[in-house]
């Protein structure tokens, strides 16, 4: 008799659900296996337009349905139902309605009397079969993936169980059967992960050489791991934020994609994909060829130094399939004065063909000597193998699938004969000589100019210092700054603000670590902003007016007066000021999320800003403007509203800042005119730019531009080459659909 656990699951008819399957539980039609965190479900599905049914795992909270694993991918259920059971041998077995086995875990527990297998669907998406008494894992779906790699799912070889984990594509969107493409680790030479089309390499991803390696790298909220030791050779990734859903999927066309679920728009957003371009494909430039995808107007392929096209005619016609061959200089490459030329920022050549790790603790010179003494060695590289030692990886045959990067990648030392080595050395010396001559010429010109400029600067600084002192005294700011005490400051109407302290310079210097560059938050037309921390632990932002700033004492006084009088949750809070002699500084509350433009125009950070939060930011800015125009005691026109002047606090609440250009209107005043137009082009209204007329409508126009930028993720000043207009507003006026960059 079978001790069976029967499971008939339909994804669209969840009546009851379990997170653990045992022999004591019987699951009827319409039930499902759900992970404890309600992230994944196990059940039957029909892909696309197919009428066949398959047993698989999908996301619970994602619509439309997204499948991450399929059990019977090559043996579909052709009738109306399927049955999943734990048989007498402890195997999970899938049967059709005629009791024909379609799929099995095939582990066969020997001591079934004392061990009762339990099936669990973990919140990671891993279906696990364990022994109930000792929790030993008998089988898991993470060891047998289909087309999807989930966080913490390993890709590679387990040296103890000999299980090789790899991805294979679906045949089509309607058929999850094993397709033509495979993403698999190749252990020959140095470990690499290949994307194969059948048995033909289609794309290659390099890893790190050496044994006893455990390397972790971070990028955009994710960690990538590579492990090479006596137990396993594998790679995997994890997310810093477990609430974010990501997956790597190999589709039926051979495209490998990293996707992230955007809950705001209910879509999977692509983070990266490969191969996207012709140059990404394996061996595009042939043997001894190097591919440079940045050569837009030229052929992207070029031969390595000392090599030439094997077929010049085909190469001229941009057919690089035959690759390159060594130039015929009449000299041998074996102990005949040859040497190595260093190439930088490369994707290293395929190390699965005639390549070997010849040492794990060799210096670069030792590695070069070892390669030089072997006449078959064509190239070598020194690479970090365990975070401490340096490994020597050498190639003994053709160099293929080399890609040129701009500022990343590895070094490769290519063997060349004595003739090519001499040419390269002479060229390097000429280049170095030119650089030296240029440097000497620049120094001989720069030093006298520097001395003259320094003397002129000292003279102007003294003159400006005297002028500023007179201006401060003349405008009667009447600030008094003494050690450990302060007085009230006089506003334009003669009143004082008792809650606005004057900070001592030594306090600000200590808080900002003497205005250290590491504490610098940004810079604008007024000068620089520095992050600081007071002795009581409070974080502050110090706005330091530059001596060369377009804004002067008048703007400083204006901003100080206005913010001191204005109090609103969507306006930045002024904590005080500091005016030691010719310095002018304002001290604000610190905004940890910086300015709005630093988020909405950064594709990585903007992806975490859902539509609800964007709408809240828009409403917050609108409330701040309404307060300035209507609800405050003073009627204020900001005149410089833009994304960089909207700061975000810890909760992403917007706060309008920078009131240096603001103007006060009388209660019955509707507009004013100026001959000095200030602000930022792209945000200023037409009547203000052309005629100098400004009013509350000017701020509303600026707000509209910010709103468009928040919604589209594009800067107003971005160029739109295919359209007559050169900004975001004009682009929309021509009836075009604005592409969202978020």
XYZ file of C-alpha atoms in Angstrom:
742
model
C 0.000 0.000 0.000
C 1.191 3.502 -0.797
C 1.409 6.019 2.003
C 0.441 8.826 -0.258
C -0.088 12.516 0.010
C -2.359 13.618 -2.843
C -2.296 17.156 -4.166
C -4.576 18.485 -6.913
C -3.965 22.211 -7.270
C -5.530 24.828 -9.490
C -3.887 28.303 -9.290
C -7.081 30.162 -9.951
C -9.292 28.407 -7.377
C -7.674 28.699 -3.951
C -10.095 27.336 -1.354
C -7.716 26.465 1.484
C -3.951 26.366 1.580
C -1.136 24.709 3.513
C 2.492 25.647 4.017
C 3.586 22.060 4.837
C 2.580 18.719 3.303
C 2.734 15.537 5.393
C 1.307 12.061 5.100
C -1.314 13.064 7.630
C -2.781 15.747 5.405
C -4.952 15.214 2.370
C -5.318 18.066 -0.116
C -8.330 18.017 -2.399
C -9.000 19.671 -5.718
C -8.878 23.465 -5.486
C -6.281 23.564 -2.700
C -2.701 24.822 -2.874
C 0.692 24.820 -1.205
C 1.614 28.361 -0.132
C 4.904 29.581 1.358
C 4.730 30.949 4.904
C 5.350 34.517 3.799
C 2.697 34.204 1.064
C 5.288 34.968 -1.603
C 5.050 31.773 -3.671
C 2.442 29.120 -4.516
C 2.761 25.585 -5.914
C 0.054 24.362 -8.267
C -1.047 23.540 -11.795
C -1.076 26.048 -14.643
C -1.535 26.288 -18.403
C 0.977 28.654 -20.073
C -0.194 31.155 -22.675
C -2.607 29.627 -25.170
C -1.665 26.046 -24.314
C -4.344 23.577 -23.167
C -1.750 21.377 -21.413
C -1.210 21.560 -17.673
C 2.042 21.674 -15.727
C 3.012 21.589 -12.059
C 4.929 24.728 -11.158
C 5.779 27.491 -8.701
C 4.652 31.083 -9.229
C 4.550 34.399 -7.347
C 1.391 34.905 -5.280
C 1.410 38.724 -5.296
C 2.319 39.225 -8.966
C -0.259 39.659 -11.727
C -0.159 38.463 -14.462
C 1.007 35.050 -13.344
C 4.805 34.622 -13.370
C 6.177 31.067 -13.293
C 9.622 30.504 -11.759
C 9.857 26.690 -11.784
C 8.198 23.804 -13.659
C 8.323 20.142 -12.593
C 7.009 18.238 -15.617
C 8.226 20.665 -18.265
C 8.771 17.940 -20.889
C 5.822 15.748 -19.862
C 2.635 17.844 -19.790
C -0.710 16.712 -18.417
C -2.947 16.371 -21.445
C -6.228 15.788 -19.601
C -8.012 17.899 -16.994
C -6.231 17.027 -13.734
C -2.996 15.944 -12.107
C -2.085 14.327 -8.795
C 1.021 14.957 -6.669
C 1.774 12.373 -3.995
C 4.497 11.138 -1.647
C 4.874 7.415 -2.392
C 6.083 4.574 -0.198
C 9.710 5.332 -1.048
C 9.488 8.931 0.107
C 9.489 10.399 -3.396
C 7.305 13.252 -4.597
C 5.596 11.829 -7.678
C 3.318 13.509 -10.214
C 0.644 11.358 -11.920
C -1.992 12.152 -14.483
C -5.617 11.050 -14.095
C -4.697 7.608 -15.495
C -2.116 7.180 -12.721
C 0.784 7.377 -15.177
C 3.939 8.873 -13.580
C 5.017 12.104 -15.287
C 7.671 13.381 -12.879
C 9.430 12.326 -9.666
C 12.072 13.622 -7.245
C 13.716 10.159 -7.519
C 15.448 10.176 -4.118
C 13.964 6.955 -2.624
C 14.240 7.235 1.167
C 15.540 3.909 2.482
C 14.161 3.981 6.046
C 10.596 5.041 5.341
C 9.294 3.441 8.555
C 11.157 5.827 10.874
C 11.384 8.815 8.552
C 8.276 10.533 7.220
C 9.166 12.906 4.400
C 7.634 16.370 4.549
C 7.253 18.716 1.575
C 7.581 22.457 2.229
C 7.516 25.496 -0.018
C 9.947 28.032 1.432
C 9.426 31.762 1.186
C 12.467 31.925 -1.111
C 10.526 29.942 -3.752
C 12.413 26.713 -2.985
C 10.310 23.511 -2.846
C 12.045 21.207 -0.332
C 11.529 17.548 0.602
C 12.929 16.862 4.098
C 12.990 14.029 6.612
C 10.594 14.883 9.409
C 12.794 13.520 12.208
C 16.161 15.164 11.476
C 15.178 17.835 8.901
C 17.716 16.457 6.425
C 17.095 17.827 2.936
C 16.374 14.961 0.552
C 15.609 17.058 -2.509
C 15.052 20.727 -3.412
C 13.855 22.529 -6.511
C 16.776 25.010 -6.256
C 19.012 22.126 -7.399
C 16.857 21.606 -10.493
C 15.896 25.046 -11.878
C 14.195 25.624 -15.202
C 14.605 29.061 -16.804
C 14.687 31.259 -13.661
C 17.401 32.087 -11.121
C 16.052 33.459 -7.819
C 18.015 35.207 -5.033
C 20.339 32.775 -3.161
C 19.800 30.059 -5.803
C 23.231 28.749 -6.729
C 24.456 28.215 -10.271
C 27.303 25.685 -10.598
C 28.559 22.315 -9.367
C 28.162 20.805 -5.892
C 31.321 18.685 -5.575
C 29.794 16.503 -2.833
C 26.469 15.604 -4.441
C 27.771 16.108 -8.040
C 24.589 18.063 -8.812
C 25.219 20.580 -11.605
C 22.762 23.482 -11.463
C 22.040 25.466 -14.625
C 19.229 27.276 -16.462
C 17.539 26.172 -19.665
C 15.093 28.264 -21.658
C 11.504 27.366 -22.493
C 10.783 26.169 -26.030
C 8.336 29.044 -26.468
C 6.097 31.283 -24.374
C 3.402 28.614 -24.565
C 5.684 25.616 -24.005
C 7.928 25.305 -20.905
C 9.731 22.298 -22.404
C 13.532 22.355 -22.556
C 14.530 24.938 -25.166
C 17.689 25.544 -27.186
C 19.446 27.917 -24.785
C 21.361 26.959 -21.659
C 23.125 29.112 -19.021
C 25.757 26.895 -17.413
C 29.084 27.065 -15.582
C 32.115 25.775 -17.495
C 34.817 24.449 -15.148
C 37.588 24.031 -17.711
C 40.546 26.315 -17.022
C 39.244 29.217 -14.952
C 35.523 28.944 -13.995
C 33.230 30.822 -16.365
C 29.502 30.876 -17.001
C 28.465 30.333 -20.614
C 25.215 30.989 -22.394
C 24.936 28.223 -25.000
C 22.762 27.933 -28.083
C 22.571 24.168 -28.213
C 26.220 23.211 -27.716
C 27.583 26.406 -29.307
C 28.819 29.210 -26.988
C 26.563 32.247 -27.401
C 27.785 34.557 -24.608
C 30.332 34.262 -21.818
C 30.584 35.675 -18.308
C 34.005 35.568 -16.621
C 34.460 34.720 -12.939
C 37.548 34.641 -10.688
C 40.241 31.928 -10.865
C 41.702 29.864 -8.064
C 40.652 27.512 -5.294
C 39.442 28.240 -1.756
C 37.810 31.436 -2.975
C 34.827 33.210 -1.480
C 34.304 36.598 -3.093
C 31.397 39.013 -2.642
C 30.830 42.194 -4.620
C 28.024 44.758 -4.244
C 26.117 46.774 -6.821
C 22.869 48.798 -6.576
C 21.437 47.135 -3.472
C 22.533 43.607 -4.430
C 25.434 41.304 -3.581
C 27.040 38.882 -6.037
C 28.955 35.856 -4.727
C 31.476 33.460 -6.269
C 32.587 30.377 -4.300
C 35.328 27.918 -5.301
C 36.370 25.433 -2.619
C 36.426 21.702 -1.857
C 32.628 21.599 -1.531
C 31.364 23.614 -4.480
C 32.092 25.882 -7.430
C 29.147 28.215 -7.713
C 27.882 31.748 -8.122
C 24.704 33.383 -6.822
C 23.252 36.756 -5.845
C 21.193 38.167 -2.999
C 19.146 41.343 -2.440
C 19.900 43.721 0.436
C 16.164 44.398 0.783
C 14.237 41.082 0.991
C 10.946 42.845 0.235
C 12.123 43.589 -3.324
C 11.325 40.816 -5.811
C 13.979 40.130 -8.439
C 14.759 37.263 -10.788
C 17.160 36.332 -13.584
C 15.379 34.625 -16.480
C 16.622 33.032 -19.708
C 13.907 33.490 -22.323
C 13.227 31.353 -25.376
C 15.087 33.789 -27.688
C 18.370 33.439 -25.782
C 18.119 36.754 -23.903
C 19.315 36.652 -20.293
C 17.496 39.306 -18.234
C 17.658 40.629 -14.678
C 14.145 41.820 -13.720
C 12.761 43.659 -10.689
C 9.077 43.913 -9.770
C 7.744 47.466 -9.598
C 4.677 47.336 -7.363
C 3.733 50.896 -8.285
C 3.053 50.134 -11.959
C 2.583 46.347 -11.552
C 5.280 45.465 -14.064
C 8.627 43.711 -14.231
C 11.319 46.330 -14.904
C 14.512 45.291 -16.695
C 17.724 46.074 -14.786
C 20.060 44.567 -17.395
C 20.000 42.074 -20.244
C 22.549 40.299 -22.448
C 23.499 39.725 -25.192
C 21.926 42.888 -26.599
C 24.439 43.876 -29.266
C 26.378 42.042 -31.924
C 29.608 42.734 -30.047
C 28.258 40.925 -26.953
C 28.075 37.576 -28.729
C 30.794 35.015 -28.173
C 33.856 35.310 -30.421
C 32.380 38.103 -32.552
C 35.840 39.316 -33.627
C 37.351 35.853 -34.050
C 40.668 34.585 -32.680
C 43.196 37.251 -31.606
C 40.551 39.902 -32.319
C 39.400 42.526 -29.831
C 35.910 44.000 -29.895
C 35.360 47.638 -28.973
C 31.606 48.465 -29.028
C 32.407 52.187 -28.524
C 33.773 52.424 -32.092
C 30.519 53.861 -33.430
C 31.781 55.142 -36.779
C 34.395 52.430 -37.312
C 34.484 48.647 -37.412
C 34.146 47.475 -33.809
C 36.767 44.725 -34.315
C 40.525 45.196 -34.323
C 43.445 42.767 -34.137
C 45.689 42.541 -31.093
C 49.116 44.145 -31.300
C 51.378 41.969 -33.461
C 48.448 40.428 -35.335
C 46.664 41.223 -38.600
C 43.393 40.100 -40.255
C 43.548 36.569 -41.584
C 41.357 37.624 -44.510
C 41.884 41.360 -45.231
C 39.096 41.364 -47.809
C 36.521 39.913 -45.418
C 37.768 42.237 -42.669
C 37.288 45.232 -44.965
C 33.720 44.034 -45.584
C 33.279 43.897 -41.776
C 33.268 40.119 -41.592
C 35.541 39.210 -38.677
C 34.595 35.536 -38.388
C 38.046 34.336 -39.572
C 39.823 36.423 -36.932
C 43.459 37.480 -36.938
C 46.861 35.792 -37.330
C 50.361 36.726 -36.178
C 52.250 39.070 -38.467
C 55.050 37.432 -40.405
C 58.159 39.240 -39.172
C 60.554 36.354 -39.841
C 61.254 35.958 -36.110
C 60.226 33.037 -33.966
C 58.314 33.483 -30.725
C 60.474 31.086 -28.715
C 63.361 32.526 -26.690
C 64.231 35.004 -29.420
C 63.943 38.335 -27.626
C 60.141 38.311 -27.494
C 58.190 39.864 -24.652
C 54.751 40.978 -23.497
C 52.530 43.975 -24.198
C 50.061 44.961 -21.475
C 46.466 45.625 -22.553
C 44.084 47.134 -19.997
C 40.319 47.259 -19.315
C 39.493 43.979 -21.057
C 37.083 41.121 -20.772
C 39.672 38.349 -20.596
C 39.726 35.745 -23.402
C 37.993 32.390 -23.059
C 39.959 30.355 -20.505
C 38.180 27.046 -21.189
C 40.344 26.476 -24.299
C 44.069 25.806 -23.767
C 44.298 27.809 -20.548
C 45.398 26.874 -17.045
C 45.938 28.385 -13.610
C 49.685 27.794 -13.206
C 50.054 29.330 -9.747
C 48.019 30.745 -6.880
C 50.747 32.721 -5.091
C 52.931 34.197 -7.829
C 53.931 37.798 -8.378
C 53.358 39.429 -11.754
C 57.057 39.143 -12.672
C 57.111 35.452 -11.677
C 54.001 34.878 -13.757
C 55.621 36.617 -16.755
C 58.797 34.532 -16.428
C 56.815 31.282 -16.184
C 54.899 32.144 -19.362
C 58.033 33.310 -21.177
C 59.878 30.040 -20.601
C 57.020 28.096 -22.210
C 57.089 28.689 -25.974
C 53.389 27.725 -26.252
C 52.243 30.433 -23.826
C 50.503 33.211 -25.770
C 49.298 35.430 -22.895
C 48.967 35.651 -19.123
C 47.231 37.669 -16.430
C 47.706 38.074 -12.685
C 44.464 37.960 -10.735
C 43.359 38.001 -7.114
C 42.363 34.457 -6.129
C 41.385 34.604 -2.456
C 41.540 38.231 -1.407
C 45.209 37.863 -0.417
C 47.148 35.795 -2.969
C 47.734 36.475 -6.650
C 47.026 33.768 -9.209
C 48.704 33.362 -12.576
C 46.376 32.394 -15.409
C 48.059 31.537 -18.720
C 46.790 30.803 -22.232
C 48.510 28.300 -24.530
C 46.439 28.610 -27.690
C 44.165 31.037 -29.493
C 42.854 34.103 -27.674
C 39.167 34.489 -28.412
C 36.179 36.523 -27.168
C 38.065 39.620 -25.972
C 36.035 42.749 -25.274
C 37.400 46.259 -24.678
C 35.846 48.223 -21.815
C 36.210 51.922 -21.012
C 37.168 52.027 -17.330
C 36.604 48.532 -15.924
C 37.923 45.082 -16.718
C 41.225 43.210 -16.327
C 44.778 43.397 -17.623
C 46.066 40.963 -20.252
C 49.728 40.558 -21.197
C 49.964 39.392 -24.831
C 53.130 37.765 -26.185
C 54.733 39.561 -29.179
C 57.978 38.973 -31.086
C 61.085 41.121 -30.747
C 60.160 43.362 -33.698
C 56.690 44.229 -32.378
C 58.058 44.625 -28.855
C 60.656 47.152 -30.088
C 57.965 49.095 -32.006
C 55.750 49.185 -28.939
C 58.628 50.297 -26.692
C 59.653 53.108 -29.073
C 56.045 54.252 -29.385
C 55.639 54.253 -25.600
C 58.849 56.246 -25.155
C 57.761 58.789 -27.782
C 54.401 59.120 -26.106
C 56.097 59.507 -22.708
C 58.551 62.052 -24.152
C 55.693 64.082 -25.619
C 53.908 64.022 -22.305
C 57.059 65.165 -20.489
C 57.657 68.024 -22.937
C 54.055 69.081 -22.646
C 54.255 68.913 -18.856
C 57.424 71.053 -18.780
C 55.838 73.634 -21.084
C 52.688 73.762 -18.990
C 54.669 74.116 -15.745
C 56.851 76.913 -17.171
C 53.699 78.839 -18.115
C 51.574 77.911 -15.122
C 54.015 78.810 -12.340
C 54.433 82.513 -13.263
C 50.689 82.794 -13.926
C 49.975 81.212 -10.557
C 52.232 83.644 -8.713
C 50.673 86.637 -10.461
C 47.173 85.283 -9.796
C 48.012 84.647 -6.144
C 49.210 88.213 -5.590
C 46.160 89.577 -7.390
C 43.871 87.333 -5.327
C 45.408 88.487 -2.037
C 45.007 92.137 -3.042
C 41.394 91.664 -4.192
C 40.534 89.620 -1.096
C 41.714 92.393 1.219
C 39.827 94.950 -0.816
C 36.648 92.866 -0.835
C 36.942 92.164 2.878
C 36.964 95.885 3.629
C 34.045 96.457 1.231
C 31.956 93.685 2.792
C 32.548 95.003 6.287
C 31.349 98.441 5.236
C 28.299 96.971 3.479
C 27.346 94.847 6.486
C 27.602 97.851 8.743
C 25.707 100.076 6.312
C 22.789 97.669 5.910
C 22.485 97.398 9.729
C 22.160 93.690 10.054
C 23.299 94.293 13.668
C 24.424 90.771 14.333
C 26.564 90.158 17.387
C 28.526 86.944 17.697
C 30.437 86.294 20.905
C 31.952 83.196 22.435
C 29.130 81.087 23.883
C 26.351 83.731 23.575
C 24.157 85.499 20.994
C 21.728 88.367 20.605
C 18.575 88.750 18.511
C 18.979 90.001 14.974
C 17.209 92.948 13.430
C 14.797 92.245 10.587
C 13.723 94.587 7.834
C 10.780 95.894 9.818
C 12.916 96.553 12.877
C 11.652 93.593 14.894
C 13.779 90.713 16.156
C 13.282 86.986 16.010
C 13.970 85.494 19.456
C 14.124 81.846 18.289
C 16.934 82.307 15.753
C 20.365 81.830 17.373
C 23.667 83.072 16.017
C 26.198 80.253 16.011
C 29.822 80.798 16.903
C 32.275 80.099 14.049
C 34.236 77.601 16.159
C 31.019 75.617 16.677
C 30.378 75.414 12.916
C 34.018 74.543 12.148
C 33.913 71.690 14.657
C 30.549 70.442 13.358
C 31.720 70.308 9.702
C 35.280 69.105 10.510
C 36.662 72.393 9.208
C 34.422 72.230 6.116
C 35.925 68.915 5.061
C 35.356 67.941 1.380
C 33.951 64.613 2.594
C 31.117 66.541 4.289
C 30.262 68.574 1.201
C 26.657 67.955 0.109
C 26.570 70.101 -3.009
C 27.215 73.459 -4.622
C 25.160 76.111 -6.388
C 25.258 79.729 -7.462
C 25.328 80.830 -3.796
C 28.309 78.684 -2.808
C 28.626 75.314 -1.011
C 26.519 73.283 1.438
C 28.188 71.125 4.091
C 26.834 68.440 6.401
C 27.640 68.845 10.080
C 26.870 67.459 13.519
C 26.548 69.656 16.605
C 27.903 68.641 19.990
C 24.395 67.572 21.052
C 24.249 65.075 18.174
C 21.905 67.098 15.937
C 22.698 66.938 12.220
C 22.729 70.243 10.350
C 23.301 71.586 6.826
C 25.526 74.670 6.579
C 24.971 76.935 3.557
C 28.203 78.888 3.119
C 28.023 81.915 0.812
C 30.947 81.888 -1.605
C 32.990 85.063 -1.906
C 32.661 84.777 -5.684
C 28.930 84.078 -5.533
C 26.412 85.995 -7.635
C 24.352 86.282 -4.457
C 25.480 88.864 -1.946
C 24.522 90.429 1.354
C 21.121 91.518 0.035
C 20.132 87.959 -0.904
C 21.540 86.627 2.384
C 19.539 89.157 4.385
C 16.443 88.460 2.290
C 16.581 84.698 2.848
C 17.291 85.104 6.554
C 14.364 87.474 7.036
C 11.864 85.386 5.062
C 12.602 81.937 6.490
C 12.746 83.318 10.016
C 9.155 84.544 9.585
C 7.786 81.539 7.675
C 6.791 78.298 9.420
C 5.361 75.409 7.406
C 5.949 71.637 7.213
C 6.810 71.928 3.514
C 9.362 74.729 3.918
C 12.893 74.029 5.070
C 13.529 75.015 8.697
C 16.223 77.598 9.479
C 18.090 76.845 12.730
C 20.326 79.919 12.814
C 23.150 81.806 11.156
C 26.837 82.589 11.519
C 28.531 85.831 10.365
C 32.163 86.009 11.516
C 33.627 89.142 9.867
C 33.301 88.638 6.081
C 31.739 85.140 6.247
C 28.003 84.610 5.772
C 26.458 81.238 6.644
C 22.950 79.892 7.189
C 22.334 76.762 9.289
C 19.402 74.553 8.275
C 17.914 71.277 9.395
C 19.668 68.383 7.624
C 17.744 66.614 4.837
C 19.150 63.014 4.589
C 17.593 62.297 1.168
C 19.125 65.440 -0.364
C 17.336 67.218 -3.207
C 14.502 65.962 -5.406
C 16.591 66.068 -8.600
C 19.161 63.656 -7.128
C 16.439 60.973 -6.993
C 14.057 61.455 -9.925
C 16.868 61.839 -12.474
C 18.813 58.832 -11.151
C 17.316 55.718 -12.772
C 18.493 53.423 -9.964
C 17.139 55.546 -7.078
C 14.012 56.570 -8.982
C 12.933 52.935 -9.348
C 12.305 52.816 -5.571
C 10.014 55.865 -5.707
C 6.543 54.485 -6.447
C 3.654 56.514 -7.844
C 2.014 56.974 -4.453
C 5.126 58.602 -3.023
C 5.571 60.753 -6.152
C 1.985 61.995 -5.750
C 2.635 62.795 -2.077
C 5.740 64.796 -3.051
C 3.756 66.744 -5.659
C 1.036 67.540 -3.074
C 3.659 68.603 -0.520
C 5.279 71.047 -2.946
C 1.831 72.415 -3.853
C 0.987 72.944 -0.161
C 4.251 74.825 0.366
C 3.578 77.111 -2.610
C -0.022 77.713 -1.483
C 1.282 78.728 1.935
C 3.733 81.200 0.391
C 1.156 82.710 -1.954
C -1.957 82.728 0.212
C -1.819 81.320 3.743
C 1.281 82.963 5.233
C 1.337 86.367 6.893
C 3.459 87.572 3.973
C 2.708 87.064 0.295
C 5.932 85.515 -1.058
C 6.991 84.921 -4.680
C 9.852 82.397 -4.626
C 11.167 83.085 -8.201
C 13.574 80.108 -8.211
C 11.438 76.989 -7.819
C 13.193 73.922 -9.316
C 13.819 70.277 -8.472
C 17.210 71.005 -6.866
C 15.560 73.511 -4.477
C 13.121 70.892 -3.155
C 14.725 68.918 -0.326
C 13.510 65.554 1.035
C 13.553 64.540 4.693
C 13.816 61.033 6.162
C 10.198 60.221 5.250
C 10.632 61.677 1.727
C 8.494 64.714 2.621
C 9.320 67.679 0.333
C 10.557 70.984 1.738
C 11.049 74.097 -0.417
C 14.404 75.842 0.152
C 16.623 78.701 -1.108
C 14.676 81.966 -0.657
C 17.551 84.238 -1.707
C 15.656 85.375 -4.830
C 12.206 85.580 -3.208
C 10.175 88.800 -3.124
C 7.404 90.044 -0.809
C 4.146 91.327 -2.349
C 1.647 93.639 -0.735
C -1.724 92.130 0.048
C -3.452 93.771 -2.945
C -0.452 93.470 -5.308
C -0.793 90.995 -8.223
C 2.471 91.408 -10.142
C 5.763 93.267 -10.280
C 8.471 94.009 -12.836
C 12.254 93.905 -12.652
C 15.171 94.641 -14.961
C 17.261 91.975 -13.238
C 15.874 88.571 -14.212
C 17.114 85.885 -11.818
C 16.392 82.179 -11.520
C 17.047 79.080 -13.624
C 16.250 78.894 -17.330
C 13.810 76.112 -18.121
C 11.826 76.812 -14.938
C 11.098 80.539 -15.498
C 7.830 81.592 -17.113
C 8.001 83.268 -20.572
C 6.690 86.659 -19.396
C 9.353 86.724 -16.672
C 12.221 85.823 -19.024
C 11.150 88.226 -21.798
C 9.566 91.173 -19.974
C 10.771 90.763 -16.380
C 7.184 90.452 -15.111
C 6.696 88.079 -12.172
C 3.750 87.105 -9.980
C 2.294 84.062 -8.244
C 1.744 82.661 -11.756
C 5.529 82.566 -12.222
C 5.852 80.092 -9.343
C 2.894 78.078 -10.675
C 4.669 77.776 -14.041
C 7.827 76.523 -12.292
C 5.728 74.071 -10.290
C 4.259 72.707 -13.540
C 7.750 72.035 -14.893
C 8.703 70.201 -11.666
C 5.487 68.160 -11.904
C 6.363 67.066 -15.471
C 9.859 66.099 -14.337
C 8.524 64.036 -11.419
C 6.072 62.167 -13.650
C 8.401 61.567 -16.614
C 11.739 61.182 -14.834
C 13.317 63.484 -17.449
C 15.020 66.830 -17.019
C 13.314 69.776 -18.671
C 16.613 70.717 -20.314
C 17.077 67.262 -21.932
C 17.561 67.388 -25.687
C 14.948 65.925 -28.042
C 16.812 65.704 -31.326
C 13.913 64.479 -33.464
C 11.642 67.339 -32.466
C 11.767 71.107 -33.056
C 11.630 71.814 -29.333
C 14.690 71.307 -27.164
C 12.953 70.851 -23.793
C 10.388 68.705 -22.024
C 7.545 71.233 -22.265
C 7.922 71.718 -25.991
C 8.215 67.973 -26.515
C 4.798 67.495 -24.941
C 3.310 70.401 -26.929
C 4.059 68.597 -30.191
C 1.631 65.880 -29.200
C 4.282 63.265 -28.522
C 3.918 60.653 -25.836
C 6.523 61.350 -23.158
C 8.560 58.210 -22.494
C 8.767 57.432 -18.782
C 12.291 56.800 -17.545
C 11.215 55.392 -14.216
